[in-house]
XYZ file of C-alpha atoms in Angstrom:
669
model
C 64.493 70.477 -35.545
C 61.998 70.387 -32.719
C 64.354 71.980 -30.207
C 65.479 74.542 -32.777
C 61.891 75.751 -33.269
C 61.262 75.809 -29.514
C 64.399 77.855 -28.856
C 63.498 80.268 -31.682
C 60.024 80.802 -30.263
C 61.328 81.208 -26.699
C 64.053 83.675 -27.650
C 61.634 85.724 -29.761
C 59.179 85.856 -26.864
C 61.815 86.933 -24.345
C 63.284 89.604 -26.612
C 59.852 91.035 -27.456
C 59.205 94.558 -26.037
C 56.207 93.293 -24.109
C 58.505 91.049 -22.091
C 60.503 94.084 -20.951
C 57.341 95.581 -19.485
C 56.935 92.408 -17.443
C 60.443 92.588 -15.952
C 59.156 94.405 -12.902
C 57.492 91.157 -11.914
C 60.315 88.903 -10.720
C 58.405 85.630 -10.802
C 57.294 85.764 -14.493
C 60.816 86.644 -15.490
C 62.231 83.662 -13.613
C 59.601 81.385 -15.190
C 60.468 82.537 -18.695
C 64.190 82.189 -18.236
C 63.522 78.911 -16.496
C 61.547 77.619 -19.471
C 64.358 78.574 -21.808
C 66.877 76.899 -19.486
C 64.691 73.787 -19.442
C 64.602 73.703 -23.226
C 68.356 74.075 -23.448
C 68.921 71.403 -20.790
C 66.599 68.979 -22.553
C 68.239 69.716 -25.860
C 71.661 69.021 -24.330
C 70.506 65.754 -22.814
C 68.638 64.385 -25.845
C 70.376 65.773 -28.885
C 73.808 66.930 -27.670
C 75.967 68.265 -30.433
C 73.150 68.380 -33.016
C 71.144 70.772 -30.860
C 74.208 72.961 -30.288
C 74.748 73.101 -34.063
C 71.116 74.132 -34.553
C 71.522 76.978 -32.112
C 74.638 78.134 -33.939
C 72.666 78.193 -37.194
C 69.966 80.263 -35.521
C 72.402 82.675 -33.806
C 74.572 83.013 -36.888
C 78.163 83.985 -36.206
C 77.353 85.321 -32.732
C 78.773 83.331 -29.828
C 76.226 81.534 -27.680
C 76.297 81.410 -23.865
C 73.994 79.616 -21.526
C 71.771 82.027 -19.551
C 73.299 80.672 -16.333
C 76.731 81.627 -17.665
C 75.473 85.094 -18.500
C 74.127 85.535 -14.969
C 70.760 86.671 -16.359
C 68.858 85.180 -13.426
C 70.178 84.443 -9.944
C 70.987 81.120 -8.439
C 69.615 80.705 -4.974
C 71.824 78.975 -2.415
C 71.810 78.624 1.325
C 74.521 80.594 3.150
C 76.245 78.228 5.531
C 78.078 79.654 8.532
C 81.793 79.142 8.842
C 82.020 76.542 11.563
C 84.401 77.196 14.423
C 86.175 74.342 16.093
C 85.061 73.788 19.710
C 88.709 74.196 20.661
C 88.512 77.898 19.794
C 85.073 78.492 21.285
C 84.884 80.522 24.532
C 83.908 78.849 27.788
C 82.998 80.701 30.978
C 84.334 78.635 33.861
C 84.504 79.927 37.411
C 87.039 80.903 38.707
C 89.059 80.749 35.480
C 86.771 83.167 33.665
C 86.722 83.183 29.856
C 88.890 80.448 28.372
C 88.980 78.656 25.046
C 89.102 74.945 24.381
C 92.763 75.275 23.371
C 93.599 76.910 26.700
C 91.748 74.166 28.563
C 93.668 71.531 26.583
C 97.040 73.128 27.366
C 95.989 73.557 30.984
C 95.138 69.862 31.222
C 98.506 68.938 29.694
C 100.355 71.244 32.086
C 98.552 69.769 35.102
C 99.373 66.316 33.775
C 103.035 67.380 33.554
C 103.012 68.525 37.179
C 101.331 65.327 38.374
C 103.673 63.133 36.355
C 106.728 65.028 37.628
C 105.622 64.689 41.248
C 104.844 60.983 40.808
C 108.199 60.368 39.142
C 110.090 62.292 41.831
C 108.349 60.323 44.580
C 108.814 56.986 42.821
C 112.571 57.514 42.571
C 112.797 58.994 46.072
C 110.831 56.252 47.817
C 112.907 53.630 46.026
C 116.110 55.099 47.502
C 114.800 56.565 50.737
C 117.456 58.441 52.711
C 117.303 58.882 56.491
C 118.535 62.355 57.475
C 118.635 61.690 61.220
C 119.381 58.654 63.298
C 116.201 57.179 64.679
C 114.045 58.813 62.021
C 110.972 56.796 61.075
C 110.227 55.762 57.505
C 106.971 57.701 57.317
C 108.791 60.828 58.517
C 111.417 60.408 55.813
C 108.657 59.997 53.233
C 106.913 63.095 54.573
C 110.130 65.084 54.093
C 110.539 63.653 50.604
C 107.011 64.728 49.602
C 107.603 68.244 50.978
C 110.873 68.516 49.053
C 109.380 67.290 45.785
C 106.476 69.766 46.021
C 109.127 72.486 45.831
C 110.654 70.788 42.799
C 107.284 70.848 41.031
C 106.892 74.532 41.928
C 110.136 75.204 40.068
C 108.476 73.904 36.896
C 105.878 76.676 37.211
C 108.672 79.218 37.571
C 110.193 77.986 34.323
C 107.155 79.477 32.528
C 106.294 82.318 34.923
C 108.120 85.166 33.179
C 107.256 84.480 29.543
C 103.729 86.017 29.724
C 105.038 89.324 31.131
C 107.766 89.947 28.552
C 105.785 92.673 26.782
C 108.332 93.504 24.112
C 109.348 89.935 23.357
C 108.799 88.557 19.872
C 107.726 85.246 21.402
C 104.174 86.371 22.189
C 103.407 87.751 18.683
C 104.896 84.575 17.234
C 102.163 82.641 19.074
C 99.469 85.172 18.141
C 99.244 86.500 21.708
C 99.351 89.974 23.252
C 100.670 91.110 26.599
C 97.224 91.860 28.040
C 95.807 88.503 26.940
C 98.638 86.539 28.601
C 98.528 88.249 31.986
C 96.111 85.555 33.144
C 98.734 82.862 32.452
C 101.191 84.700 34.693
C 98.522 84.947 37.411
C 97.602 81.257 37.161
C 101.236 80.157 37.294
C 101.837 82.479 40.239
C 98.912 81.009 42.187
C 99.962 77.413 41.513
C 103.627 78.019 42.350
C 102.764 79.856 45.572
C 100.481 77.029 46.684
C 103.232 74.475 46.021
C 105.916 76.579 47.708
C 103.660 77.167 50.713
C 103.089 73.403 51.070
C 106.837 72.878 50.644
C 107.638 75.396 53.406
C 104.964 74.254 55.846
C 105.914 70.628 55.230
C 109.537 71.221 56.170
C 108.617 73.237 59.266
C 106.357 70.380 60.386
C 109.073 67.838 59.608
C 111.687 69.750 61.597
C 109.250 70.014 64.474
C 108.522 66.258 64.448
C 112.212 65.320 64.383
C 113.462 68.013 66.815
C 115.460 69.878 64.149
C 113.984 73.393 64.435
C 117.511 74.798 64.415
C 117.596 73.936 60.695
C 115.396 76.991 60.065
C 118.364 79.253 60.841
C 120.919 77.408 58.728
C 122.720 79.004 55.792
C 124.752 76.054 54.544
C 128.054 76.494 52.740
C 127.712 73.274 50.754
C 123.933 73.020 50.260
C 120.817 75.147 49.893
C 120.180 77.985 52.328
C 117.089 77.448 54.460
C 117.126 81.072 55.635
C 117.051 82.337 52.047
C 114.060 80.111 51.304
C 112.176 81.392 54.351
C 112.838 85.031 53.430
C 111.699 84.342 49.864
C 108.500 82.705 51.147
C 107.663 85.670 53.394
C 108.067 88.062 50.457
C 106.033 85.719 48.246
C 103.130 85.672 50.716
C 103.042 89.487 50.831
C 103.032 89.709 47.028
C 100.500 86.892 46.746
C 97.955 88.304 49.204
C 98.030 91.797 47.674
C 97.643 90.426 44.123
C 94.154 88.995 44.608
C 91.496 90.716 42.522
C 89.610 92.480 45.291
C 92.759 93.854 46.910
C 94.258 94.839 43.567
C 91.162 96.748 42.423
C 90.466 98.557 45.702
C 94.088 99.235 46.711
C 96.026 99.303 43.469
C 98.940 101.250 44.929
C 99.440 98.594 47.634
C 99.482 95.890 44.957
C 101.777 97.917 42.717
C 104.448 98.663 45.311
C 104.455 95.232 46.955
C 104.700 93.522 43.570
C 107.980 95.318 42.964
C 109.444 93.232 45.755
C 109.892 90.596 43.057
C 113.553 91.645 42.736
C 114.272 90.554 46.314
C 112.014 87.535 45.915
C 113.924 86.294 42.878
C 117.297 86.860 44.567
C 116.479 84.888 47.726
C 114.596 82.258 45.738
C 117.673 81.600 43.604
C 119.910 81.522 46.670
C 117.627 78.826 48.059
C 117.225 76.572 45.011
C 120.827 76.853 43.837
C 122.523 77.100 40.464
C 121.146 73.800 39.173
C 117.533 74.969 39.176
C 118.599 78.402 37.994
C 119.301 76.772 34.628
C 115.662 75.651 34.475
C 114.171 79.125 34.917
C 116.986 81.092 33.248
C 115.415 81.376 29.729
C 112.269 83.117 30.976
C 114.187 85.329 33.379
C 116.696 86.228 30.678
C 113.976 87.411 28.301
C 112.288 89.286 31.150
C 115.510 91.138 32.045
C 116.055 92.157 28.424
C 112.448 93.311 28.122
C 112.631 95.422 31.296
C 115.894 97.040 30.262
C 114.703 97.837 26.750
C 111.485 99.342 28.133
C 113.279 102.477 29.281
C 110.921 105.431 29.348
C 110.958 108.416 27.006
C 110.107 111.852 28.397
C 107.584 113.949 26.473
C 105.330 116.873 27.339
C 102.150 116.078 25.462
C 99.106 114.468 26.996
C 96.452 114.284 24.297
C 98.698 114.467 21.247
C 102.255 113.170 21.430
C 104.970 113.851 18.865
C 105.933 110.697 17.004
C 108.762 109.696 14.686
C 107.851 106.761 12.477
C 106.022 104.891 15.246
C 103.756 102.125 13.927
C 101.252 100.248 16.042
C 98.072 98.274 15.482
C 94.580 98.936 16.854
C 93.826 97.837 20.443
C 97.442 98.548 21.415
C 98.146 99.652 24.980
C 100.521 102.299 26.289
C 101.971 102.538 29.802
C 102.281 106.112 31.027
C 103.865 107.705 34.068
C 103.249 111.246 35.331
C 106.240 112.150 37.553
C 104.362 115.036 39.186
C 101.781 112.519 40.466
C 103.990 109.502 41.160
C 107.470 108.727 39.924
C 106.967 104.982 40.336
C 103.427 104.264 39.168
C 102.866 103.176 35.561
C 99.304 102.730 34.309
C 98.207 101.030 31.067
C 95.732 102.729 28.729
C 94.354 101.773 25.342
C 95.613 103.832 22.413
C 92.639 105.388 20.605
C 94.552 106.930 17.707
C 95.535 105.171 14.496
C 99.095 105.223 13.169
C 97.887 105.131 9.553
C 95.176 107.784 9.851
C 97.061 109.968 12.364
C 100.801 109.406 11.827
C 101.818 112.383 13.997
C 99.442 111.903 16.933
C 99.099 109.322 19.668
C 95.912 109.706 21.701
C 94.728 108.197 24.965
C 91.456 108.365 26.884
C 91.795 108.446 30.664
C 88.629 108.155 32.741
C 88.709 109.733 36.190
C 88.075 106.790 38.541
C 90.921 106.161 41.007
C 93.122 108.532 42.965
C 95.821 108.627 40.282
C 93.440 109.486 37.427
C 91.659 112.091 39.568
C 94.958 113.830 40.242
C 95.692 113.756 36.525
C 92.278 115.283 35.792
C 92.960 118.067 38.271
C 96.277 118.849 36.639
C 94.714 118.871 33.175
C 91.929 121.191 34.364
C 94.318 123.624 36.044
C 96.071 126.412 34.180
C 99.281 124.541 33.466
C 101.176 125.036 30.230
C 103.285 121.888 30.458
C 102.670 118.271 31.408
C 105.587 115.884 31.682
C 104.805 112.298 30.724
C 106.921 109.161 30.501
C 105.692 106.406 28.209
C 106.396 102.740 27.550
C 104.996 101.010 24.504
C 102.759 100.776 22.590
C 102.248 97.015 22.841
C 99.626 95.301 20.730
C 98.732 92.598 18.217
C 100.867 92.054 15.140
C 97.936 92.265 12.688
C 94.477 93.747 12.288
C 92.759 90.360 12.462
C 89.292 91.883 12.849
C 89.307 92.944 9.186
C 88.870 89.371 7.998
C 85.304 88.998 9.289
C 82.259 89.499 7.078
C 80.487 91.385 9.869
C 81.930 92.924 13.015
C 80.034 93.449 16.273
C 81.753 95.571 18.946
C 80.212 95.410 22.421
C 81.459 97.743 25.135
C 80.531 98.942 28.581
C 81.666 102.314 29.920
C 85.305 103.097 29.141
C 85.567 99.724 27.377
C 84.747 101.588 24.166
C 88.334 102.879 23.906
C 89.867 99.933 21.978
C 86.983 100.083 19.507
C 87.785 103.705 18.710
C 91.114 102.630 17.238
C 89.432 99.732 15.410
C 86.869 101.985 13.728
C 89.575 104.463 12.753
C 91.598 101.634 11.185
C 88.540 100.481 9.201
C 88.019 104.077 8.041
C 91.605 104.143 6.782
C 91.305 100.761 5.070
C 88.056 101.817 3.365
C 89.924 104.614 1.584
C 92.198 102.106 -0.160
C 91.294 100.584 -3.522
C 89.483 97.237 -3.171
C 89.384 97.394 0.630
C 89.017 94.165 2.584
C 86.786 95.361 5.407
C 83.661 93.982 7.117
C 80.494 94.675 5.174
C 78.769 95.821 8.374
C 80.087 97.197 11.657
C 77.745 97.296 14.655
C 78.878 99.118 17.786
C 76.804 98.357 20.880
C 77.887 100.558 23.783
C 76.357 100.911 27.233
C 76.917 103.918 29.488
C 75.629 104.744 32.936
C 74.993 108.431 32.231
C 74.290 110.500 29.129
C 77.423 112.580 29.723
C 79.474 109.551 28.651
C 77.898 109.753 25.174
C 80.581 112.339 24.420
C 82.920 109.346 24.000
C 81.237 108.702 20.654
C 82.685 111.960 19.323
C 86.115 110.323 19.583
C 85.279 107.644 17.015
C 86.553 109.927 14.262
C 89.914 111.759 14.317
C 89.646 115.313 15.597
C 91.863 117.931 14.023
C 89.478 120.878 14.073
C 87.176 119.674 11.311
C 84.794 116.709 11.244
C 85.780 113.669 9.217
C 82.924 112.151 7.222
C 82.254 108.436 7.421
C 83.173 106.829 4.062
C 80.265 105.518 2.020
C 81.744 102.013 1.997
C 81.673 101.935 5.792
C 78.348 100.516 6.920
C 78.556 101.688 10.532
C 75.664 101.404 12.950
C 75.879 102.544 16.577
C 73.434 101.446 19.258
C 74.080 103.417 22.459
C 72.317 102.569 25.718
C 72.096 104.911 28.727
C 71.136 102.630 31.595
C 70.565 105.048 34.496
C 68.611 107.776 32.744
C 65.145 107.419 31.263
C 64.856 110.765 29.463
C 67.043 112.402 26.882
C 68.906 115.428 28.292
C 68.242 118.880 26.923
C 70.831 120.808 24.931
C 71.684 122.916 27.982
C 72.427 119.787 30.013
C 74.786 118.281 27.447
C 78.495 118.503 28.233
C 80.623 118.235 25.082
C 84.034 116.670 25.404
C 86.991 118.981 25.755
C 90.520 118.555 24.522
C 93.553 120.291 25.955
C 96.715 120.425 23.868
C 100.262 121.071 25.052
C 103.079 122.067 22.749
C 106.450 120.297 23.172
C 109.539 122.069 24.446
C 113.002 122.034 22.882
C 114.373 119.561 25.431
C 111.659 116.975 24.789
C 112.400 113.722 23.003
C 109.935 112.408 20.426
C 108.423 108.971 20.823
C 109.902 106.362 18.526
C 110.281 102.620 18.497
C 113.021 101.538 20.917
C 114.820 99.444 18.327
C 113.615 101.130 15.154
C 111.590 99.681 12.271
C 113.460 96.337 12.353
C 112.837 95.812 16.058
C 112.444 92.032 15.804
C 115.855 91.721 14.140
C 117.582 93.903 16.721
C 115.814 92.069 19.549
C 116.966 88.714 18.230
C 120.526 90.017 17.966
C 120.404 91.316 21.545
C 119.085 88.018 22.921
C 121.658 85.879 21.100
C 124.588 88.222 21.757
C 123.831 88.797 25.433
C 123.357 85.080 26.106
C 126.578 84.256 24.245
C 128.399 86.900 26.259
C 126.950 85.437 29.474
C 128.180 81.937 28.596
C 131.652 83.206 27.704
C 131.938 85.262 30.893
C 130.683 82.357 32.977
C 133.257 80.048 31.404
C 136.087 82.509 32.016
C 135.117 83.159 35.645
C 134.612 79.464 36.355
C 137.939 78.398 34.807
C 140.203 81.144 36.101
C 138.572 82.142 39.390
C 136.111 79.599 40.826
C 137.965 76.428 39.840
C 141.301 77.346 41.494
C 139.485 78.300 44.727
C 137.353 75.177 44.642
C 140.384 72.961 44.049
C 142.451 74.464 46.854
C 139.633 74.999 49.361
C 140.363 73.452 52.759
C 136.699 72.855 53.538
C 136.098 70.965 50.337
C 134.341 73.262 47.858
C 133.421 76.776 46.738
C 130.539 78.387 48.622
C 127.194 77.065 47.299
C 125.462 80.452 47.298
C 128.313 82.204 45.486
C 127.661 80.145 42.355
C 124.169 81.658 42.155
C 125.422 85.198 42.765
C 127.969 84.841 39.970
C 125.329 83.501 37.566
C 122.933 86.360 38.323
C 125.650 88.993 38.093
C 127.047 87.737 34.782
C 123.578 87.371 33.236
C 122.751 90.975 34.157
C 126.144 92.141 32.901
C 125.601 90.472 29.529
C 122.158 92.040 29.119
C 123.316 95.506 30.177
C 126.424 95.483 27.991
C 124.743 94.383 24.753
C 121.549 96.410 25.226
C 123.505 99.546 26.113
C 125.621 99.165 22.993
C 122.486 98.927 20.859
C 121.027 101.997 22.562
C 124.163 104.016 21.860
C 123.992 103.115 18.188
C 120.304 104.016 18.060
C 120.854 107.292 19.920
C 123.382 108.492 17.372
C 121.064 107.533 14.533
C 118.062 109.304 16.071
C 119.808 112.600 16.892
C 119.383 114.003 13.402
C 115.782 112.822 13.181
C 114.918 114.293 16.576
C 116.389 117.708 15.719
C 114.590 117.738 12.383
C 111.237 116.947 13.979
C 111.658 119.501 16.736
C 112.651 122.131 14.221
C 109.535 121.414 12.210
C 107.375 121.634 15.325
C 108.956 124.928 16.366
C 107.942 126.387 13.034
C 104.333 125.764 13.905
C 104.239 127.096 17.459
C 106.841 128.258 19.983
C 107.986 125.621 22.443
C 106.294 125.702 25.823
C 103.399 127.841 24.643
C 99.912 127.032 25.845
C 97.533 125.963 23.115
C 94.463 126.219 25.341
C 91.247 124.240 25.366
C 89.395 123.299 22.235
C 85.783 122.226 22.469
C 85.185 119.239 20.251
C 83.188 119.894 17.097
C 79.916 117.907 17.068
C 80.380 115.094 14.575
C 77.071 115.044 12.752
C 78.010 112.042 10.629
C 78.487 109.937 13.775
C 75.247 111.248 15.269
C 73.383 110.248 12.114
C 74.518 106.628 12.501
C 73.670 106.490 16.218
C 70.518 105.310 17.941
C 70.373 106.202 21.639
C 68.208 104.155 24.013
C 67.474 105.469 27.494
C 66.569 103.537 30.617
C 67.362 100.011 29.452
C 70.180 97.609 28.779
C 70.998 96.018 25.422
C 69.498 92.620 24.654
C 72.818 91.124 23.626
C 71.478 87.684 22.800
C 68.874 89.053 20.403
C 71.406 91.409 18.805
C 73.940 88.658 18.186
C 71.422 86.068 17.035
C 70.072 88.539 14.457
C 73.475 88.636 12.746
C 72.907 86.507 9.669
C 76.346 86.648 8.070
C 78.373 83.460 7.804
C 81.371 84.986 9.633
C 80.636 87.445 12.443
C 83.449 88.750 14.610
C 82.314 89.598 18.146
C 84.621 91.675 20.343
C 83.718 92.606 23.909
C 85.405 95.016 26.283
C 84.135 96.341 29.566
C 82.928 94.974 32.899
C 83.547 91.331 33.695
C 79.827 90.507 33.756
C 79.301 91.951 30.265
C 82.198 90.017 28.760
C 81.054 86.802 30.389
C 77.513 87.292 29.061
C 78.790 87.781 25.516
C 81.131 84.791 25.851
C 78.268 82.546 26.954
C 76.226 83.590 23.926
C 79.157 82.716 21.644
C 79.958 79.463 23.481
C 79.502 75.983 21.950
C 75.870 75.107 21.378
C 74.949 78.651 20.345
C 75.199 80.301 16.943
C 78.003 78.743 14.907
C 78.906 81.909 13.025
C 80.067 83.987 16.015
C 83.823 84.419 16.544
C 84.389 85.804 20.051
C 87.309 87.815 21.433
C 87.596 89.482 24.826
C 89.758 92.567 25.344
C 90.698 93.094 28.966
C 93.424 92.664 31.572
C 90.909 90.746 33.675
C 89.816 87.373 32.393
C-alpha cells in the first residue's frame, strides 16, 4: 500500500501541467523520472508481484511499461572505440615504407622459408659433396655448392613474382587486394631475387676463375643447363633492375618503361638456363600472367573526358591504363577513375595533371583545336567492394592530385545516400592540401558535371578543409581560373568500352584458366609421346637437347592460352556486335559523329563551396584533426606525396588512437 501511494503521488506530480513547464530544465526532469524509477525499483525488490498488482489497479486496464522501456529519459554510456588488432595497424619502416603487422608476419615467414631452403640445400649438398674437377679442394667445392644453391633460392622468389602483377586475375580480389596495393610485393620479390641471382652469378665466375675453368662461361650444354643463357639473362636483369629504382623511375619514367619490357627476353633466357624442372615451379604465376596480358587487349575510343560505356561496372578508387597513340604507341599510364558507375552509368572520367613530358603533350593536344582524340584503354581495375562505407566516420586526406580517388568515393556516397536506409558514414571530412589556389578548381569535380550543379544530399554530412600552402592571401575573382572541360563526340568506327569478359567475368576467367591449362597438358603429353620420346630413345648422343624441352613447354603454354582466349573473344565479339551498333545508333541521334562539342566552362558548384573552408599559407595539423575524431570507428584514407602518407600512417600506428582505421592509396609504398 505504501508503494502504491508513492507511485500515485509521483505519477500525478509528473503529469501535472506545471511539470511540463519545467521540461526545459534537463536536470529536474531527470531527477523526477529518477525518483519514479527508484520507487519502482524498490517496489520490485521489496514487494515483487504485489507491487505490480497494485500498479495494475491504479492504471486500470492500461498496460504498464517501465520508464526505461519507454525511453522517456536517456541512458548514458561510454562509447568505446572498436579496437583494431596490431596485426592490421600500419607501421612506417624504412625502407619498406607503410606496412601492416600482417605483411610483416608474412614477410618474416617468407624469409624463414628462404633461410630454411638454403640451409636444407646446403645440408644435403655438403653431405654428398661432388668434386667437379680433379684436384679441386673441398672448400672450393663447397663454395660452388653455395653459389648454386643461392640460385635455387632465387627461383623460389620467382615462383611468386608474377602473381602481384596479374591485374585482371580473380586471385587478388579473393585475398582482398588490388593491383596497385600489390605492386610493392612484386618490387620486393624482384629486389630479393636479383640479389640472389647476382650472388649466384658472381659466385660461379669466381669459382671458375679459382679452378681455371673460365671457358665454362661460353658453354651451351646439350645435356645440362646453358651457362651462356644464364649470363645473358643476368645482363638483362641488371639493366631492368637498375632502371627500376625509385629515383630513376620517377625522373626517367620512359627509360624505366622501355627497359622493363625486356622481361620477355629475360624470361626466355632465364628458363633456358634453369631448365624444365624449375619451369614447373614458376609456371602457375607465369601462366596467370600470360592470360592476364592477353585478355588486357586495348579498346580504341575517341573520348577523353567522357567515354562511351556499355554496362561497365567498377568500384571507387579504380584505376584505368590509357594510351594515346599520337603521343606514344607503347606507353601506358595509370590514372584514377573519378566517375562513378552508379551515378554516371554512361560516363567514365579521368583527371590528368600536367607534370611529365607525356602529360604535357596530352595537355597541348587537348588545348589545340582538334576535333578527335584517339585513346586506348585497359581496365578499370579496382577493389571488389566499397569497404569505406562501413565506417562510422570517414576522413579523406590528400595532397595535390591525390584527391582524385576521393572524388569517386564521395560520388559513391552521394549515390548511396539516395537509397532508402543508406549505410553511409555519419560524417565525411575531406582534408586536401594544394600548393597553389588554382588547384582549388579540383573541388568542383567532387560532384558530377552534366551542365547543372548537383546538390549535396541532406543526409551527407560533408565537410571540406582545403589548405593552400604556398599562398598567404585569397586570390581575387579576376585571378581565379575555373576548370575547363573539353568533350569529343565518338565516330562511327569507334568501339564502346565494355568489360572484356562481360558481367560474369570471374566465371569466364576461371573457364579460360582451367581450359587453357588442360589444353597445355594434353598438347605436352602428345608432343612428348609422339615426337620427343622417339627422338630421345634413338638419339646417338644419349638424349634430347636439354634446352628444347624448355622451348616446347613455353611454346605449348602460349599456344594453349592463345587458343582458348581467342575462342572466348570470338564468342564475345559476336555477342557485342548488336549492343555496339545499338549504342552507336543512340549516340548518333544526339550529335553527328566526329563533330566538335567545344569547351564548356564548369559551373561553380555553390553547394560544394558552402561546405568548404579554405586556409591559406599553412599546412593541415593532421594529428589534431585525427585525434579530434570521437567516433568509435573512423576510416582514414590517405593519398598523395610519400611524406604525407607516412605522417598519417604514423598517427594511426599502434600506440595512438585506437579508433583509426588507416588505408593508403598509392603505387608507391
